[in-house]
Each structure stands twice: as C-alpha cells, then as structure tokens.
PDB file of C-alpha atoms in Angstrom:
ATOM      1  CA  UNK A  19     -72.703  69.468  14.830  1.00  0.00           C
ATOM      2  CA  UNK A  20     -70.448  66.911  15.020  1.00  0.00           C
ATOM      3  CA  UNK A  21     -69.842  64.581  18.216  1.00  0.00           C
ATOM      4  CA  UNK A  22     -66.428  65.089  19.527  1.00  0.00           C
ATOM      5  CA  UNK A  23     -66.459  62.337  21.929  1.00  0.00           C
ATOM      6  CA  UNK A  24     -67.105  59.565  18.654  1.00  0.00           C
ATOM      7  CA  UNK A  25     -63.380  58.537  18.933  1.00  0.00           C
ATOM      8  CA  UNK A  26     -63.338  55.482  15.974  1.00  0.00           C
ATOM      9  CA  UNK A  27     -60.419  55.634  13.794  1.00  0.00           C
ATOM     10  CA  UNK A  28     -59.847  56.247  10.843  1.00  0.00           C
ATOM     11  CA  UNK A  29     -59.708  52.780   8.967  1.00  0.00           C
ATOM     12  CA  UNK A  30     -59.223  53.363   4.754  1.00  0.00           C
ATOM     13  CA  UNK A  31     -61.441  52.138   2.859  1.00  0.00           C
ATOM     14  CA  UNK A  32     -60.151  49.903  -0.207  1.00  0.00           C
ATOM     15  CA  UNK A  33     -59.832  52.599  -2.216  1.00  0.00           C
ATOM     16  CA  UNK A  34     -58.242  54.857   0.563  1.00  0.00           C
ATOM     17  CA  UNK A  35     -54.820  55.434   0.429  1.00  0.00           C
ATOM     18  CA  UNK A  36     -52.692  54.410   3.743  1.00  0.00           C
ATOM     19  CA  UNK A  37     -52.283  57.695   5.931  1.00  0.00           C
ATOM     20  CA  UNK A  38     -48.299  56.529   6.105  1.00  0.00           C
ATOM     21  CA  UNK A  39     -47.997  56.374   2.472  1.00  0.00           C
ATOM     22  CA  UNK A  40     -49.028  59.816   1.964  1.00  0.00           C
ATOM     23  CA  UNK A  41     -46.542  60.621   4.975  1.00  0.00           C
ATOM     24  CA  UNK A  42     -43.732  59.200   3.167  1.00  0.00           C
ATOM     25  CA  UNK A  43     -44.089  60.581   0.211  1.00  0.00           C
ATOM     26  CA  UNK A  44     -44.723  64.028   1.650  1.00  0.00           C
ATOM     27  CA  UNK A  45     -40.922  63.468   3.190  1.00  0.00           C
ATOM     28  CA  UNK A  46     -39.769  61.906  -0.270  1.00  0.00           C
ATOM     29  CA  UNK A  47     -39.520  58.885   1.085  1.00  0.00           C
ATOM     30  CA  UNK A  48     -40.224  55.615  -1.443  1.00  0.00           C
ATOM     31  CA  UNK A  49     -43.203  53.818  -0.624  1.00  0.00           C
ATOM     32  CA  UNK A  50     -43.565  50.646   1.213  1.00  0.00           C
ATOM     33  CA  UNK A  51     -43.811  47.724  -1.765  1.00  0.00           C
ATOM     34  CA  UNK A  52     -47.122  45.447  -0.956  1.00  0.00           C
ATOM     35  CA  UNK A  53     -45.954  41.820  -0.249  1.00  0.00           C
ATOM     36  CA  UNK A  54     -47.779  40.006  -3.094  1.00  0.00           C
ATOM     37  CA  UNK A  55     -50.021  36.700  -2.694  1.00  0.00           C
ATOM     38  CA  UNK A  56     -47.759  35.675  -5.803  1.00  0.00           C
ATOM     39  CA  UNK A  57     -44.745  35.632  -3.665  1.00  0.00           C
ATOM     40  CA  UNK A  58     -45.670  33.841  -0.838  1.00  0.00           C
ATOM     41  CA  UNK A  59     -47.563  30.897  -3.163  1.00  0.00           C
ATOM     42  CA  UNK A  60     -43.943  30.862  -4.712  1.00  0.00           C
ATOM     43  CA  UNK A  61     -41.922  29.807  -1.573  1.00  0.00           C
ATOM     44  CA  UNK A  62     -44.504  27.050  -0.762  1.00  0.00           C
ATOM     45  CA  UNK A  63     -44.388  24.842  -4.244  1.00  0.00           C
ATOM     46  CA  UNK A  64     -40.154  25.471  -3.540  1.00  0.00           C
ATOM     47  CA  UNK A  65     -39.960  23.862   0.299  1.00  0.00           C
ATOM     48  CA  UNK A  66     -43.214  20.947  -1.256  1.00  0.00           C
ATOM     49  CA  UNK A  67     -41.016  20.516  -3.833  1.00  0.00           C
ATOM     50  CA  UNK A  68     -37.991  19.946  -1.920  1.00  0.00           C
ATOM     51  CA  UNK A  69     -39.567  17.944   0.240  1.00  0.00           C
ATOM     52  CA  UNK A  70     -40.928  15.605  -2.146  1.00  0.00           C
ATOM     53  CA  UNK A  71     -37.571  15.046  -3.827  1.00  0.00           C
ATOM     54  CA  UNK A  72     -36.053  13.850   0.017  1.00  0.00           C
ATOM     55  CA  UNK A  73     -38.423  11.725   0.350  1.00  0.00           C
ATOM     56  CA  UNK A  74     -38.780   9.764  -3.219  1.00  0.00           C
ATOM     57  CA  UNK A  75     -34.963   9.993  -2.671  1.00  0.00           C
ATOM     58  CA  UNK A  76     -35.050   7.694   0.641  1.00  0.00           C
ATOM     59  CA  UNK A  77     -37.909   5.499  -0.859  1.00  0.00           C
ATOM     60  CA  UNK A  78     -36.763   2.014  -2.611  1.00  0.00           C
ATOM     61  CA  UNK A  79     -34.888   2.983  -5.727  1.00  0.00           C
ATOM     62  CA  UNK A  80     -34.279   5.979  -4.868  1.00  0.00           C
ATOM     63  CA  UNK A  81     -30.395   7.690  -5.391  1.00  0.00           C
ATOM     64  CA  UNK A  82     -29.959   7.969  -1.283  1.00  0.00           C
ATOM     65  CA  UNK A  83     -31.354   4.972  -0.616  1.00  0.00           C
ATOM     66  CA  UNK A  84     -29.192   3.006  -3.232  1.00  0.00           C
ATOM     67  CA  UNK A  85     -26.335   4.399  -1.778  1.00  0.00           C
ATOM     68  CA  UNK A  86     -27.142   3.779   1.658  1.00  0.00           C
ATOM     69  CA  UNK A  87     -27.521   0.371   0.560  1.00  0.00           C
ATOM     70  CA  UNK A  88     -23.961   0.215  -0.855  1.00  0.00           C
ATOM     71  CA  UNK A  89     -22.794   0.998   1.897  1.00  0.00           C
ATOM     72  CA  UNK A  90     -24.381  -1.181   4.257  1.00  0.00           C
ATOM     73  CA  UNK A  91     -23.798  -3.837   2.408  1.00  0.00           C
ATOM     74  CA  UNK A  92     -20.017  -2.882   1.551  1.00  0.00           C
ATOM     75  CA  UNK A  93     -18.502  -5.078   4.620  1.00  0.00           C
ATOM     76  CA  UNK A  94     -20.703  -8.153   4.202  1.00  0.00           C
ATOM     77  CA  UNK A  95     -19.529  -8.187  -0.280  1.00  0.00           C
ATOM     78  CA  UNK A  96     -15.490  -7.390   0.396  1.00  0.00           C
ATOM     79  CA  UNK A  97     -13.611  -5.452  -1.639  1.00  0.00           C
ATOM     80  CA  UNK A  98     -14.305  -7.360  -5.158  1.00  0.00           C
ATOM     81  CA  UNK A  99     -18.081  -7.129  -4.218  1.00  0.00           C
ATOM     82  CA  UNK A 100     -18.654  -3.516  -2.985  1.00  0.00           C
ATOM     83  CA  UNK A 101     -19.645  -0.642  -5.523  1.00  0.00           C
ATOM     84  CA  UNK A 102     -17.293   0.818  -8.039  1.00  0.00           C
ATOM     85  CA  UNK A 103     -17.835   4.559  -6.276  1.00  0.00           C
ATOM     86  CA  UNK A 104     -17.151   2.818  -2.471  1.00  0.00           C
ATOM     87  CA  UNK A 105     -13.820   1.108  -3.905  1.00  0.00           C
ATOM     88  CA  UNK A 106     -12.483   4.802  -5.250  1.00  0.00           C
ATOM     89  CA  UNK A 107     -13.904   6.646  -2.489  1.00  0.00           C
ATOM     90  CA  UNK A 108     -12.184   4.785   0.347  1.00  0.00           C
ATOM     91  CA  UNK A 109      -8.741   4.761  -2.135  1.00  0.00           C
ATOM     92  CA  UNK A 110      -8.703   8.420  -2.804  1.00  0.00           C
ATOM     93  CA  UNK A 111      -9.399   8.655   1.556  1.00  0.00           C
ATOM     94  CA  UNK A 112      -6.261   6.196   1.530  1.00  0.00           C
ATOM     95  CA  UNK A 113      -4.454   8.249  -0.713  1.00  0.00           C
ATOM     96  CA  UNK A 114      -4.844  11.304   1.221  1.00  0.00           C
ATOM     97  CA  UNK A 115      -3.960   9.840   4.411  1.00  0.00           C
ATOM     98  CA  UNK A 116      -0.572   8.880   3.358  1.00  0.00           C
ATOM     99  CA  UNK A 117      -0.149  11.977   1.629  1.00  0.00           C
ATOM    100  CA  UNK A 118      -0.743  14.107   5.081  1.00  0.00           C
ATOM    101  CA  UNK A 119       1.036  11.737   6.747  1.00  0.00           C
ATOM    102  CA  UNK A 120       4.081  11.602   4.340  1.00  0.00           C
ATOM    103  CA  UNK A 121       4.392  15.509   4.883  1.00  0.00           C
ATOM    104  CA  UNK A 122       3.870  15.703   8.684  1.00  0.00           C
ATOM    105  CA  UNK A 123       5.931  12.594   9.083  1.00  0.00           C
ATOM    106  CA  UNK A 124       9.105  13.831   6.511  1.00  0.00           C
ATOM    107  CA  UNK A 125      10.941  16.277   9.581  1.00  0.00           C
ATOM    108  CA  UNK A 126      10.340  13.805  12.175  1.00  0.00           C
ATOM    109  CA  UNK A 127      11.685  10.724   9.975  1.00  0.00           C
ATOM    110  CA  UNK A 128      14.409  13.270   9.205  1.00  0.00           C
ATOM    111  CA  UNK A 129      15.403  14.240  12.795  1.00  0.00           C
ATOM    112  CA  UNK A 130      15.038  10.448  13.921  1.00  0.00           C
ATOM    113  CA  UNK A 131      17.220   9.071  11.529  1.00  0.00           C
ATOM    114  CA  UNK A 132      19.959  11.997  12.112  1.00  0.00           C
ATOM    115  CA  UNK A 133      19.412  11.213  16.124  1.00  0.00           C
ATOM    116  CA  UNK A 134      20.078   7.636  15.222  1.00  0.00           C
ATOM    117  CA  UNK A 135      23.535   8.000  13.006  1.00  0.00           C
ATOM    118  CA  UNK A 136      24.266  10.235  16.058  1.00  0.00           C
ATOM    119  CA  UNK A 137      23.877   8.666  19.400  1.00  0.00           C
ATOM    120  CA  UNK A 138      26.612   6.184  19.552  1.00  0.00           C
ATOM    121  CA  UNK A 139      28.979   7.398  22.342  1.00  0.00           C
ATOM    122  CA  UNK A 140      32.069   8.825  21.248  1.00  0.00           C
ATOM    123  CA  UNK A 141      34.566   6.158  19.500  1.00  0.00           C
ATOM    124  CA  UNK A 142      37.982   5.698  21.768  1.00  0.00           C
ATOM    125  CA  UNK A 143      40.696   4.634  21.234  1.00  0.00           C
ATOM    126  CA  UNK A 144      42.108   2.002  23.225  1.00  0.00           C
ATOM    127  CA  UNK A 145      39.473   2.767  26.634  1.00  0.00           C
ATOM    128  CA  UNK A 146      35.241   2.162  25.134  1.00  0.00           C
ATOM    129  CA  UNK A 147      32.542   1.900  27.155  1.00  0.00           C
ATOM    130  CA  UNK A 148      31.596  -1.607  26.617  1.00  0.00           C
ATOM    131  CA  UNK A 149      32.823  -4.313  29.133  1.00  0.00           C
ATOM    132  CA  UNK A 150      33.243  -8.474  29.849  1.00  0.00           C
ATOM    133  CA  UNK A 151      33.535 -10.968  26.389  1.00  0.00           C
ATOM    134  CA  UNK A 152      31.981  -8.829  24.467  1.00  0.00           C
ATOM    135  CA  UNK A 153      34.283  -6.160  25.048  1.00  0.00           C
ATOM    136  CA  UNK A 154      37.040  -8.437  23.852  1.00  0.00           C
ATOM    137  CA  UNK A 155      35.379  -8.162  20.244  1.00  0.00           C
ATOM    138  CA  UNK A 156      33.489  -4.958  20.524  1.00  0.00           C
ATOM    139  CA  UNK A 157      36.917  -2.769  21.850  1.00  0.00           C
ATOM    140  CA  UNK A 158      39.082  -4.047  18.739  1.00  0.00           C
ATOM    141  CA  UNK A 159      36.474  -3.293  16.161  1.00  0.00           C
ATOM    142  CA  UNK A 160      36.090   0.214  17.615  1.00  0.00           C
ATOM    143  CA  UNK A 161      40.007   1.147  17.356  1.00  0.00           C
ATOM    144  CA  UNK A 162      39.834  -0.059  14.021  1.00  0.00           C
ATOM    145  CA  UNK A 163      36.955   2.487  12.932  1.00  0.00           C
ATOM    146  CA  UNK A 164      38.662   5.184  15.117  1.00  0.00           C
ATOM    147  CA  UNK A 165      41.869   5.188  13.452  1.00  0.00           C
ATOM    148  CA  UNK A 166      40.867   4.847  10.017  1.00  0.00           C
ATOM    149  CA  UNK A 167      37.945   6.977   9.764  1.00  0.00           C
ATOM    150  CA  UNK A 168      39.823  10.352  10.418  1.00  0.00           C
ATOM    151  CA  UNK A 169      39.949  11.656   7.083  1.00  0.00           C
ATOM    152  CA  UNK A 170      36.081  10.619   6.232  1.00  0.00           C
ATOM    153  CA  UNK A 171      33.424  12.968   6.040  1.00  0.00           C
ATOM    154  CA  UNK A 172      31.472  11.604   9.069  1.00  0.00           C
ATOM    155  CA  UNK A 173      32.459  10.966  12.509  1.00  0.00           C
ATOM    156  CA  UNK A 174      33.921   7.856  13.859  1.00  0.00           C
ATOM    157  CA  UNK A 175      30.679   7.442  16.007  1.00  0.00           C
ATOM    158  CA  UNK A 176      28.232   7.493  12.872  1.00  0.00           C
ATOM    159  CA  UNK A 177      30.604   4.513  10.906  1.00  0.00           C
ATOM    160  CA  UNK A 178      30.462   2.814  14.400  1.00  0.00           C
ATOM    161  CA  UNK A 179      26.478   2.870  14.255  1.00  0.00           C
ATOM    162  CA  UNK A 180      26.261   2.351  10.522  1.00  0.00           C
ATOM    163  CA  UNK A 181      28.363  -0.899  10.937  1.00  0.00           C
ATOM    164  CA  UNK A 182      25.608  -2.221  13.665  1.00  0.00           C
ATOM    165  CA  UNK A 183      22.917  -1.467  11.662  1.00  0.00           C
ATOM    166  CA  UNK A 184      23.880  -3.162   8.613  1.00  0.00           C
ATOM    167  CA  UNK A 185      24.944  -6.282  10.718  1.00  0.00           C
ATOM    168  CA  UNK A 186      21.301  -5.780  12.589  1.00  0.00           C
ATOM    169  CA  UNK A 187      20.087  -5.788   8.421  1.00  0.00           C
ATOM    170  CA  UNK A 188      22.032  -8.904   7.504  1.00  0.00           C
ATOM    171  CA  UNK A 189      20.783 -11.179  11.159  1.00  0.00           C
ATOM    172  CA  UNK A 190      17.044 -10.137  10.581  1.00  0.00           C
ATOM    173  CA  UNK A 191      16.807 -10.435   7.056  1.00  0.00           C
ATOM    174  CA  UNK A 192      19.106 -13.768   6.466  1.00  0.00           C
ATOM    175  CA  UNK A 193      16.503 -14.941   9.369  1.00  0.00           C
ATOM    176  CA  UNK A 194      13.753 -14.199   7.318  1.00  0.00           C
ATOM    177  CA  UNK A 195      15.616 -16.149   3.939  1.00  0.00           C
ATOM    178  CA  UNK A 196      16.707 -13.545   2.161  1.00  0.00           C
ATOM    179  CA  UNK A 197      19.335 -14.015  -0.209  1.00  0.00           C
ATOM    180  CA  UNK A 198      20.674 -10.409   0.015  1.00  0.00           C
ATOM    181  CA  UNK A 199      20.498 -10.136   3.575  1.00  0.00           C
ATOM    182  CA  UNK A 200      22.370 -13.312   3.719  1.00  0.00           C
ATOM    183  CA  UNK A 201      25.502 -11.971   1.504  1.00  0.00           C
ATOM    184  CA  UNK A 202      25.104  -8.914   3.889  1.00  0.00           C
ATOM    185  CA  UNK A 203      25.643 -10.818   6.640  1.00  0.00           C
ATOM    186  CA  UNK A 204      28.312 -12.992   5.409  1.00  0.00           C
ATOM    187  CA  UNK A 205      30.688 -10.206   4.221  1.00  0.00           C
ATOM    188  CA  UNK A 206      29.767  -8.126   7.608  1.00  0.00           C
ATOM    189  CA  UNK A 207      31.231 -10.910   9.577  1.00  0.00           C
ATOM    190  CA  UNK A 208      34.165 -11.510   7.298  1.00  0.00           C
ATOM    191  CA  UNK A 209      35.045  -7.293   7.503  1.00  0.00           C
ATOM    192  CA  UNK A 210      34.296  -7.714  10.955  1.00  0.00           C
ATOM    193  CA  UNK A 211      36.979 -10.564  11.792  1.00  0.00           C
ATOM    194  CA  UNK A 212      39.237  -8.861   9.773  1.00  0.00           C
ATOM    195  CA  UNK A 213      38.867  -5.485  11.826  1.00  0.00           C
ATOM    196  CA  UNK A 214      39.174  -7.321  15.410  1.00  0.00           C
ATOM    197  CA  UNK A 215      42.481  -9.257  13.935  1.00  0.00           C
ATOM    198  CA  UNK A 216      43.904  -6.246  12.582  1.00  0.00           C
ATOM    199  CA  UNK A 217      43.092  -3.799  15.630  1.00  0.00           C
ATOM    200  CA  UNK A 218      43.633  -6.264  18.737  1.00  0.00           C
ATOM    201  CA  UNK A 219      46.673  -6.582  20.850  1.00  0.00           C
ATOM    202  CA  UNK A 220      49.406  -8.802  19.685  1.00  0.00           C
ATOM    203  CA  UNK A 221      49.669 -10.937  22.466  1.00  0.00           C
ATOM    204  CA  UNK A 222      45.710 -11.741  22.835  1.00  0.00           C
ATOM    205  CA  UNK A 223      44.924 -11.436  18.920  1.00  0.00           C
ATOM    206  CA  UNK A 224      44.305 -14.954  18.313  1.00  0.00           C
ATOM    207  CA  UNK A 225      42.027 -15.657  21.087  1.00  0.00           C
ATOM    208  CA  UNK A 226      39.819 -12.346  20.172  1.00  0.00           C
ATOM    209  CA  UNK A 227      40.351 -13.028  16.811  1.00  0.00           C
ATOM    210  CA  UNK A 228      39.168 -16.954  17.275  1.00  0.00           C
ATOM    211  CA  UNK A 229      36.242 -15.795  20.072  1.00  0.00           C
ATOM    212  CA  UNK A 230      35.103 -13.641  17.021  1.00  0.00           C
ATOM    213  CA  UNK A 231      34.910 -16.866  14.721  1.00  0.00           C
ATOM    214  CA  UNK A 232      33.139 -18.190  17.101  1.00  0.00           C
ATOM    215  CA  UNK A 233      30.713 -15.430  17.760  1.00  0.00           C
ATOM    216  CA  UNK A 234      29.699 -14.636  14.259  1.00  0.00           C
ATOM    217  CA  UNK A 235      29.491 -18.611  13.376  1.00  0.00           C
ATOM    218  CA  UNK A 236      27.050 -18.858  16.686  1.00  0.00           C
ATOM    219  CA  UNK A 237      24.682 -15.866  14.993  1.00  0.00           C
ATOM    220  CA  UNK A 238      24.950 -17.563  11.848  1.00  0.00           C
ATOM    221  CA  UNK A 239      22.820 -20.462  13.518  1.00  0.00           C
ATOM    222  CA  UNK A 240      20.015 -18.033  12.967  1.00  0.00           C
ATOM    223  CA  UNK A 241      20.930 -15.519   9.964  1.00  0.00           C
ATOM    224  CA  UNK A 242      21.801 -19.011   7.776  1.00  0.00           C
ATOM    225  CA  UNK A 243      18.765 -21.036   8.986  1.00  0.00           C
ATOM    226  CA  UNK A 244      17.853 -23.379   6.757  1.00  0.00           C
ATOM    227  CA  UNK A 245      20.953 -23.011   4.319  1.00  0.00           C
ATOM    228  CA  UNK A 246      22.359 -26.605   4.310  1.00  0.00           C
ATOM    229  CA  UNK A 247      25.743 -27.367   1.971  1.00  0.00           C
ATOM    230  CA  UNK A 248      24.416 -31.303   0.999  1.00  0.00           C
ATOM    231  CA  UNK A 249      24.264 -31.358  -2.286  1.00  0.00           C
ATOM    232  CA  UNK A 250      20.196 -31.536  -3.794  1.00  0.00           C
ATOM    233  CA  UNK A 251      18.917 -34.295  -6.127  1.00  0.00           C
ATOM    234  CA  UNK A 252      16.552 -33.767  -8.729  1.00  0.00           C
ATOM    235  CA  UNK A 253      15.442 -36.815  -9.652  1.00  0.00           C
ATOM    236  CA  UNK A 254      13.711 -36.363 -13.575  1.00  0.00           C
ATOM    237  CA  UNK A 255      10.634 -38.731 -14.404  1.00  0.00           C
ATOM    238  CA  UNK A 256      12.088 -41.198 -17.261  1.00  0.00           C
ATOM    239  CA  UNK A 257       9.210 -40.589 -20.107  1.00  0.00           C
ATOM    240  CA  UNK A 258       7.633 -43.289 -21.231  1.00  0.00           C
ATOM    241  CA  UNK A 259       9.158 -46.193 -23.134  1.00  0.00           C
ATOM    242  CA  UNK A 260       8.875 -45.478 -26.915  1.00  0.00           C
ATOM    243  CA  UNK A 261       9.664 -48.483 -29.098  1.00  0.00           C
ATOM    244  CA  UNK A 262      10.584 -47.514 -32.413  1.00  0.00           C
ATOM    245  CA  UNK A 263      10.244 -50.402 -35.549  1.00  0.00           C
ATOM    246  CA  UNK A 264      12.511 -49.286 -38.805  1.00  0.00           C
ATOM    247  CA  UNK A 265      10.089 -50.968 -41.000  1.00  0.00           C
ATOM    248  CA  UNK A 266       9.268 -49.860 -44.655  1.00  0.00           C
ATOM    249  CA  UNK A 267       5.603 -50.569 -45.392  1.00  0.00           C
ATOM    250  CA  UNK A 268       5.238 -49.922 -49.238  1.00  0.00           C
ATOM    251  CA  UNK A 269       1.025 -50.234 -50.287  1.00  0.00           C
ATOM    252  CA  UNK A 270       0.242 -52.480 -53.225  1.00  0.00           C
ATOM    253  CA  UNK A 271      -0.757 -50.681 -56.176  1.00  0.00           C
ATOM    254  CA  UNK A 272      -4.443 -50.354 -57.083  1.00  0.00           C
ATOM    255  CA  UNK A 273      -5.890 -53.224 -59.683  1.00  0.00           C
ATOM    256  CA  UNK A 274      -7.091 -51.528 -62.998  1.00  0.00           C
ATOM    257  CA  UNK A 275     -10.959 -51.820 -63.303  1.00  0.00           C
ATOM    258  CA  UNK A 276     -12.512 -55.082 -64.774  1.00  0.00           C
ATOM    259  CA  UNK A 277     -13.044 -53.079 -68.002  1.00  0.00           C
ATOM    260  CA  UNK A 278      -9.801 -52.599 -68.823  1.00  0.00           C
ATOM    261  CA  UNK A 279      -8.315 -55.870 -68.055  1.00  0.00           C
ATOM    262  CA  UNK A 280      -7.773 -58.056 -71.290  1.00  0.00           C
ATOM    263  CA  UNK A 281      -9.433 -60.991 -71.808  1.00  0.00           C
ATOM    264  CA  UNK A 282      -5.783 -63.220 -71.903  1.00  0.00           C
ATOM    265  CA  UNK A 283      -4.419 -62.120 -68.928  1.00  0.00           C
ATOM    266  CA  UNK A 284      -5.537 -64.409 -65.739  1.00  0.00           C
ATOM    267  CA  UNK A 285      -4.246 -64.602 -62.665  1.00  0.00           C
ATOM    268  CA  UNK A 286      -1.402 -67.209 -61.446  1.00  0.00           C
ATOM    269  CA  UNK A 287      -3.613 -69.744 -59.399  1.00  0.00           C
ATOM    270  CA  UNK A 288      -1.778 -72.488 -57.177  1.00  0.00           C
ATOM    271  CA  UNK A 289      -2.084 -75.774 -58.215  1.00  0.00           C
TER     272      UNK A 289
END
C-alpha cells in the first residue's frame, strides 16, 4: 500500500519527457525549442572578439589611435602639416556651413537689402527733412532726383538712397586705394555738383554750388589719399660701359711640315 503522505515530486528522469511538453502537445501547441550550449558559446567568442578588436584598435598603431593622434596633433602641424583626411574633413564641415547658411541667410539678405533701397524718407520737393549747411547741398540734390525720376521704374526715395550708397562706395573704397572706387568717387562728385547747380535757387546757386566744391574737394582729402599729381621719375641703371675695338685680326697660315719644305727655300734672315 502506498504512503499517501510521501509528497516528493515528480522530477523526470533524463529520459523522461517534461510533464508540460506532453501538455502542449496534447493542446497542439509546438513545443518549447531547448536553448543549446552551441548558442550561448556563440555569443561569447562575438562580444571577446569585439572586444579584442577595441582594444588592439586604441593600442600604438592601432586605426583609432592613429587617428586620435592626427588629431591631437592637427593644431600644433597647421594646415600644411595636419593629415590629408583632417584637411578634407574640416573643408567639407566648411562647405556645409556656408551652404546652410547661404540658404537660411538668402530671405533675410533679401528683405534687408529691399528695407534698405526703401527707408529713405519720402523725396520733396522744395521742403526735405534735412537742415543747417548741409541742407544747402543736400535740399538741391533732392529736387533734382524728385523731378526727374517721375517716369523711372523706382521711386524717387530708392534713386535718393542708391546715390548715397554709391558715394558711401566711392569714399571707403578710394580710402582704401582703389582705382575703381576712386573713378566712382570722382564722377559721383562731378554728377553731384552738377545736380545742386542745376536744382538750386537762382539767386543762392553759386554759393551752394561753390560750398559743394568745397565739400566734395574736403572728402576728397580722404577718398584721394595718397594720389599726388608730381610727376614720378624712374631713374634706369646705365649698363655697364662696353668698349667696342673694330679691329680685324686675320691668323697666320699654318707652316707646311719640315718634310715637305724644299731644300732651296730658306728663310729671309736680317742682316
């Protein structure tokens, strides 16, 4: 009789099948696949493996740690010392910089330069806004582009701020000794004298016309700097004295060998 208070469990015996496999398959249920020893010894030689490469990678001569080196040693070298893949790496970052830049930056250039050509006041005629000597100048110059810009395309306001700009062009750039810059400025001022004598009042043209003279010659001090009219010398090193002799040196003629000279020809001797 067996003892119903011997409570072990069941534990299969190797050759035992599971009690849950049989379950499943009794459902229909596919059976549980054994994790293989093969499986796990796989992973293992993959992350030893891995790890070995990282570190022979960071040891001396190894493809991180030459690179590291580059660049660590990229600022002391300079640009015509540093490696070959530094040099294109930092000028393909450059050249994607300006590129994102260039396309963020094209509506903003694009509305600045249209708020530019745009905010001079209003061009008058007769009555401006600006006020004491420079008025006398300023006031003519603005009539003048009033009256004759009423058939253009733009506004009287955006020939007003082109003209500063281009005489802004010609004082910064003839400062800096530019030849162009200094023909800017030199037929800006002639246009502009010609605009204030055309456009002032008859009875104070000369004096706005002469205080213009004066103006533009004033500015010149610093758009002409350096441009002197005194004639330059360029004094040419004389080369070298050459003395030349027409002389005609003719060589004497070879004596024939003793072997063919005759026995009754001698030489003349002095006596």
């Amino acid at each position: 009789m067996a003892d119903h208070n011997d409570r072990t469990p069941n534990i299969p015996g190797p050759r035992q099948e599971h009690p849950a496999a049989g379950h499943g398959q009794a459902h229909g249920l596919p059976a549980a696949a054994p994790l293989l020893l093969e499986e796990l010894d796989d992973k293992q030689p993959r992350t030893a493996a891995l790890r070995a490469w990282w570190a022979d990678a960071w040891d001396d001569g190894g493809f991180l740690h030459d690179r590291w080196e580059d660049l660590r040693c990229a600022p002391a070298l300079g640009w015509h010392g540093m490696a070959n893949w530094v040099k294109a790496a930092i000028g393909l970052a450059g050249i994607c910089f300006v590129i994102l830049l260039l396309d963020s930056a094209t509506d903003a250039l694009a509305a600045m330069l249209h708020g530019l050509l745009t905010a001079a006041p209003r061009v008058q005629v007769g009555t401006d806004t600006s006020t004491g000597v420079f008025a006398v100048i300023d006031q003519p110059i603005r009539t003048y582009v009033a009256a004759h810009s009423a058939s253009l395309s733009i506004s009287a306001s955006t020939v007003y701020t082109v003209w500063q700009l281009v005489g802004l062009f010609g004082l910064i750039g003839g400062f800096a000794r530019s030849s162009g810059a200094r023909i800017t400025w030199t037929a800006w001022g002639a246009a502009s004298i010609a605009m204030v004598y055309s456009a002032a009042p008859d009875e104070g043209r000369t004096i706005a016309t002469g205080l213009a003279v004066l103006a533009w010659t004033a500015a010149s001090a610093l758009a002409l700097r350096g441009l002197t009219l005194r004639p330059s010398l360029f004094v040419h090193n004389a080369a070298p004295g050459i003395e030349i002799h027409p002389e005609i040196h003719v060589p004497a003629p070879a004596a024939p060998p003793a072997e063919a000279t005759p026995d009754n020809v001698h030489p003349l001797q002095k006596r």
